[in-house]
Amino acid sequence: GAVVSQHPSRVICKSGTSVKIECRSLDFQATTMFWYRQFPKQSLMLMATSNEGSKATYEQGVEKDKFLINHASLTLSTLTVTSAHPEDSSFYICSATLQGSSTDTQYFGPGTRLTVL
Amino acid sequence: AQSVTQPDIHITVSEGASLELRCNYSYGATPYLFWYVQSPGQGLQLLLKYFSGDTLVQGIKGFEAEFKRSQSSFNLRKPSVHWSDAAEYFCAVAGRAGKSTFGDGTTLTVKP
């Protein structure tokens, strides 16, 4: 149980276009979803925390107008990279917290590799 | 503020040898501690976690970790490493609501 999926797994886009990444909790309802960014050979950096039905909370230094997060339901959160540029190329990983869990364990998606040409 | 330090950037061990990956954390209250493994181009897989209780935690794939409050450490161990264990390992600390801070990771290479 507690599976999180991401779609697409890989995306290549032209500079200036927008890209949407979906994060779904497949067999549980997620109270909270998190979006991370990971550069090659580096750790995960938290970008934002997303709660269903409310605005996302962004970490310091993350542009909320560039990285739009929508958490429309307890099983789906989307990250849209607007007007993408080559420096936005990265590995984006989402995670979801099991609703009602007393331990708040995060379950991670497999990640989305974004390449901006 | 919470933080995690993984002192070893890269570790190489021979197959069949024992392994210990170090993790030190900083957190104001009782921490939730995690170890994750990541294969190249993949997401993170949870190996084990500590919330409370027994300070020696057993995880998947034969891994275990020991929480030592006095040393602010949560080191990961495995008695006999397999070639398939080669990967990136991340230690993380979290407060309530699941917001996690990750260490920089340790790359494990396994020699035949």
Short mmCIF file of C-alpha atoms in Angstrom, two decimals:
data_model
loop_
_atom_site.label_atom_id
_atom_site.label_comp_id
_atom_site.label_asym_id
_atom_site.label_seq_id
_atom_site.Cartn_x
_atom_site.Cartn_y
_atom_site.Cartn_z
CA GLY A 1 0.00 0.00 0.00
CA ALA A 2 0.82 3.71 0.12
CA VAL A 3 1.92 4.10 -3.49
CA VAL A 4 2.58 7.50 -5.04
CA SER A 5 2.82 7.96 -8.78
CA GLN A 6 4.12 10.80 -10.89
CA HIS A 7 3.37 11.63 -14.48
CA PRO A 8 5.22 12.07 -16.71
CA SER A 9 8.40 10.30 -15.69
CA ARG A 10 10.40 12.28 -18.24
CA VAL A 11 9.63 15.44 -20.16
CA ILE A 12 11.63 17.50 -22.60
CA CYS A 13 10.34 20.93 -23.51
CA LYS A 14 11.43 24.09 -25.26
CA SER A 15 12.45 27.16 -23.36
CA GLY A 16 9.47 29.42 -22.66
CA THR A 17 6.84 26.69 -22.53
CA SER A 18 5.00 25.44 -19.45
CA VAL A 19 5.11 21.92 -18.11
CA LYS A 20 2.67 20.24 -15.74
CA ILE A 21 3.70 17.38 -13.47
CA GLU A 22 1.10 15.29 -11.67
CA CYS A 23 1.50 13.58 -8.32
CA ARG A 24 -1.11 11.03 -7.26
CA SER A 25 -1.58 8.94 -4.17
CA LEU A 26 -2.98 5.74 -5.62
CA ASP A 27 -4.38 3.86 -2.65
CA PHE A 28 -4.68 6.39 0.13
CA GLN A 29 -5.81 9.91 0.82
CA ALA A 30 -3.01 12.35 1.38
CA THR A 31 -3.38 15.12 3.93
CA THR A 32 -0.35 16.86 2.61
CA MET A 33 1.85 16.61 -0.44
CA PHE A 34 5.36 17.94 -0.77
CA TRP A 35 7.32 18.95 -3.85
CA TYR A 36 11.08 18.58 -3.95
CA ARG A 37 13.74 19.42 -6.44
CA GLN A 38 16.95 17.48 -6.81
CA PHE A 39 19.97 18.53 -8.83
CA PRO A 40 22.44 15.88 -10.03
CA LYS A 41 24.49 14.40 -7.21
CA GLN A 42 22.73 16.59 -4.67
CA SER A 43 20.15 16.19 -1.97
CA LEU A 44 16.45 16.92 -2.10
CA MET A 45 15.44 20.52 -1.57
CA LEU A 46 11.91 21.15 -0.41
CA MET A 47 10.13 23.56 -2.73
CA ALA A 48 6.65 23.73 -1.27
CA THR A 49 4.08 22.08 0.96
CA SER A 50 0.65 21.52 -0.51
CA ASN A 51 -2.56 20.93 1.44
CA GLU A 52 -5.78 19.98 -0.27
CA GLY A 53 -8.07 22.93 -0.83
CA SER A 54 -5.66 25.60 0.31
CA LYS A 55 -2.78 27.57 -1.09
CA ALA A 56 0.63 25.96 -1.13
CA THR A 57 3.32 27.13 1.25
CA TYR A 58 6.56 27.85 -0.56
CA GLU A 59 10.04 27.63 0.87
CA GLN A 60 12.22 30.68 0.90
CA GLY A 61 13.72 31.41 -2.49
CA VAL A 62 11.15 29.44 -4.48
CA GLU A 63 9.18 31.59 -6.92
CA LYS A 64 5.51 30.81 -6.43
CA ASP A 65 4.56 32.45 -9.74
CA LYS A 66 6.98 30.22 -11.58
CA PHE A 67 6.18 26.97 -9.80
CA LEU A 68 2.41 26.80 -9.58
CA ILE A 69 1.01 24.16 -7.29
CA ASN A 70 -2.57 23.01 -7.28
CA HIS A 71 -3.90 20.45 -4.81
CA ALA A 72 -7.41 19.84 -6.09
CA SER A 73 -8.18 16.65 -4.23
CA LEU A 74 -6.85 14.38 -1.50
CA THR A 75 -5.20 12.21 -4.13
CA LEU A 76 -3.84 14.68 -6.67
CA SER A 77 -1.39 17.56 -6.63
CA THR A 78 0.08 19.23 -9.71
CA LEU A 79 3.22 21.28 -10.19
CA THR A 80 3.34 23.54 -13.22
CA VAL A 81 6.67 25.00 -14.23
CA THR A 82 5.74 28.15 -16.12
CA SER A 83 7.89 29.72 -18.82
CA ALA A 84 10.52 27.07 -18.30
CA HIS A 85 14.18 27.85 -18.84
CA PRO A 86 17.21 25.57 -19.03
CA GLU A 87 18.08 26.31 -15.40
CA ASP A 88 14.76 24.72 -14.41
CA SER A 89 16.02 21.38 -15.70
CA SER A 90 16.06 19.08 -12.73
CA PHE A 91 14.57 16.00 -11.10
CA TYR A 92 11.28 16.83 -9.40
CA ILE A 93 9.98 14.48 -6.72
CA CYS A 94 6.71 14.62 -4.84
CA SER A 95 5.74 12.92 -1.62
CA ALA A 96 2.47 12.42 0.19
CA THR A 97 1.63 12.06 3.84
CA LEU A 98 -0.98 9.49 4.81
CA GLN A 99 -4.11 11.14 6.18
CA GLY A 100 -4.80 10.18 9.73
CA SER A 101 -1.38 8.69 10.24
CA SER A 102 0.08 9.37 13.63
CA THR A 103 3.59 9.08 12.31
CA ASP A 104 3.37 11.35 9.27
CA THR A 105 5.50 9.09 7.14
CA GLN A 106 6.13 10.45 3.67
CA TYR A 107 5.70 8.24 0.64
CA PHE A 108 7.68 9.33 -2.36
CA GLY A 109 6.85 9.27 -6.02
CA PRO A 110 9.37 7.96 -8.58
CA GLY A 111 10.27 11.45 -9.76
CA THR A 112 10.00 13.41 -13.00
CA ARG A 113 13.06 14.31 -15.03
CA LEU A 114 12.55 17.71 -16.67
CA THR A 115 14.89 18.84 -19.42
CA VAL A 116 14.41 22.32 -20.86
CA LEU A 117 16.16 22.94 -24.17
CA ALA B 1 15.96 24.85 12.74
CA GLN B 2 16.37 21.22 11.92
CA SER B 3 19.39 19.96 10.04
CA VAL B 4 21.05 16.72 9.04
CA THR B 5 24.72 15.98 8.43
CA GLN B 6 26.01 12.95 6.60
CA PRO B 7 29.78 13.21 7.06
CA ASP B 8 30.69 10.68 4.41
CA ILE B 9 30.09 11.76 0.82
CA HIS B 10 31.27 8.48 -0.66
CA ILE B 11 31.91 5.06 0.86
CA THR B 12 33.30 1.99 -0.85
CA VAL B 13 32.99 -1.46 0.69
CA SER B 14 33.62 -4.95 -0.56
CA GLU B 15 30.70 -7.25 -1.14
CA GLY B 16 30.03 -9.25 2.00
CA ALA B 17 31.66 -6.68 4.27
CA SER B 18 29.78 -4.78 6.94
CA LEU B 19 28.53 -1.25 6.40
CA GLU B 20 27.89 1.76 8.58
CA LEU B 21 26.64 5.07 7.24
CA ARG B 22 26.74 7.99 9.60
CA CYS B 23 24.02 10.53 10.24
CA ASN B 24 23.94 13.36 12.76
CA TYR B 25 20.92 15.55 13.25
CA SER B 26 19.92 18.76 14.94
CA TYR B 27 16.37 19.14 16.14
CA GLY B 28 14.78 20.92 19.07
CA ALA B 29 12.40 18.20 20.18
CA THR B 30 12.14 14.47 19.79
CA PRO B 31 12.86 13.90 16.13
CA TYR B 32 11.33 11.63 13.59
CA LEU B 33 14.27 10.06 11.74
CA PHE B 34 14.38 8.27 8.43
CA TRP B 35 16.78 6.54 6.10
CA TYR B 36 16.01 6.40 2.41
CA VAL B 37 17.75 4.77 -0.53
CA GLN B 38 17.74 6.13 -4.06
CA SER B 39 18.91 4.30 -7.17
CA PRO B 40 20.02 6.42 -10.16
CA GLY B 41 17.10 8.20 -11.80
CA GLN B 42 14.63 6.83 -9.29
CA GLY B 43 12.58 8.15 -6.42
CA LEU B 44 13.26 7.44 -2.77
CA GLN B 45 12.51 4.21 -1.00
CA LEU B 46 12.06 4.20 2.76
CA LEU B 47 14.48 1.80 4.47
CA LEU B 48 13.46 2.43 8.05
CA LYS B 49 12.20 5.07 10.46
CA TYR B 50 12.37 5.95 14.11
CA PHE B 51 9.66 7.75 16.02
CA SER B 52 9.89 6.42 19.56
CA GLY B 53 10.47 3.28 21.58
CA ASP B 54 13.27 0.84 20.92
CA THR B 55 16.32 2.76 19.75
CA LEU B 56 17.46 -0.06 17.48
CA VAL B 57 15.24 -0.05 14.42
CA GLN B 58 15.02 -2.82 11.87
CA GLY B 59 14.28 -2.00 8.27
CA ILE B 60 13.96 -3.62 4.90
CA LYS B 61 16.74 -5.32 2.95
CA GLY B 62 18.57 -6.29 6.14
CA PHE B 63 19.30 -2.73 7.27
CA GLU B 64 19.11 -1.47 10.81
CA ALA B 65 19.75 1.86 12.49
CA GLU B 66 20.40 2.92 16.04
CA PHE B 67 19.13 6.15 17.54
CA LYS B 68 21.53 7.66 20.07
CA ARG B 69 20.07 10.76 21.62
CA SER B 70 23.26 11.63 23.51
CA GLN B 71 25.20 11.73 20.27
CA SER B 72 22.39 13.11 18.09
CA SER B 73 23.09 10.28 15.72
CA PHE B 74 21.09 7.79 13.70
CA ASN B 75 23.63 5.58 11.95
CA LEU B 76 22.61 3.00 9.39
CA ARG B 77 24.16 -0.45 9.43
CA LYS B 78 24.14 -3.67 7.49
CA PRO B 79 26.17 -6.73 8.49
CA SER B 80 26.85 -7.98 4.96
CA VAL B 81 26.58 -5.77 1.91
CA HIS B 82 25.30 -7.06 -1.44
CA TRP B 83 26.23 -5.61 -4.82
CA SER B 84 22.62 -4.51 -5.25
CA ASP B 85 22.99 -2.19 -2.25
CA ALA B 86 25.06 0.23 -4.32
CA ALA B 87 23.02 3.44 -4.36
CA GLU B 88 22.63 6.85 -2.76
CA TYR B 89 21.52 6.90 0.86
CA PHE B 90 19.78 9.82 2.51
CA CYS B 91 19.15 10.44 6.17
CA ALA B 92 16.26 12.77 7.01
CA VAL B 93 14.72 14.38 10.07
CA ALA B 94 11.12 15.51 10.27
CA GLY B 95 8.86 17.30 12.66
CA ARG B 96 5.11 17.04 12.83
CA ALA B 97 3.21 17.39 9.55
CA GLY B 98 5.97 15.52 7.78
CA LYS B 99 8.15 18.42 6.64
CA SER B 100 11.52 16.76 6.19
CA THR B 101 15.08 17.98 5.98
CA PHE B 102 17.50 15.74 4.14
CA GLY B 103 21.22 15.24 4.48
CA ASP B 104 23.43 15.61 1.45
CA GLY B 105 23.54 11.88 0.91
CA THR B 106 26.19 9.18 0.93
CA THR B 107 27.05 7.32 -2.25
CA LEU B 108 27.74 3.66 -1.61
CA THR B 109 29.92 1.73 -4.03
CA VAL B 110 30.24 -2.03 -3.61
CA LYS B 111 33.38 -3.76 -4.89
CA PRO B 112 33.07 -7.32 -6.12
#
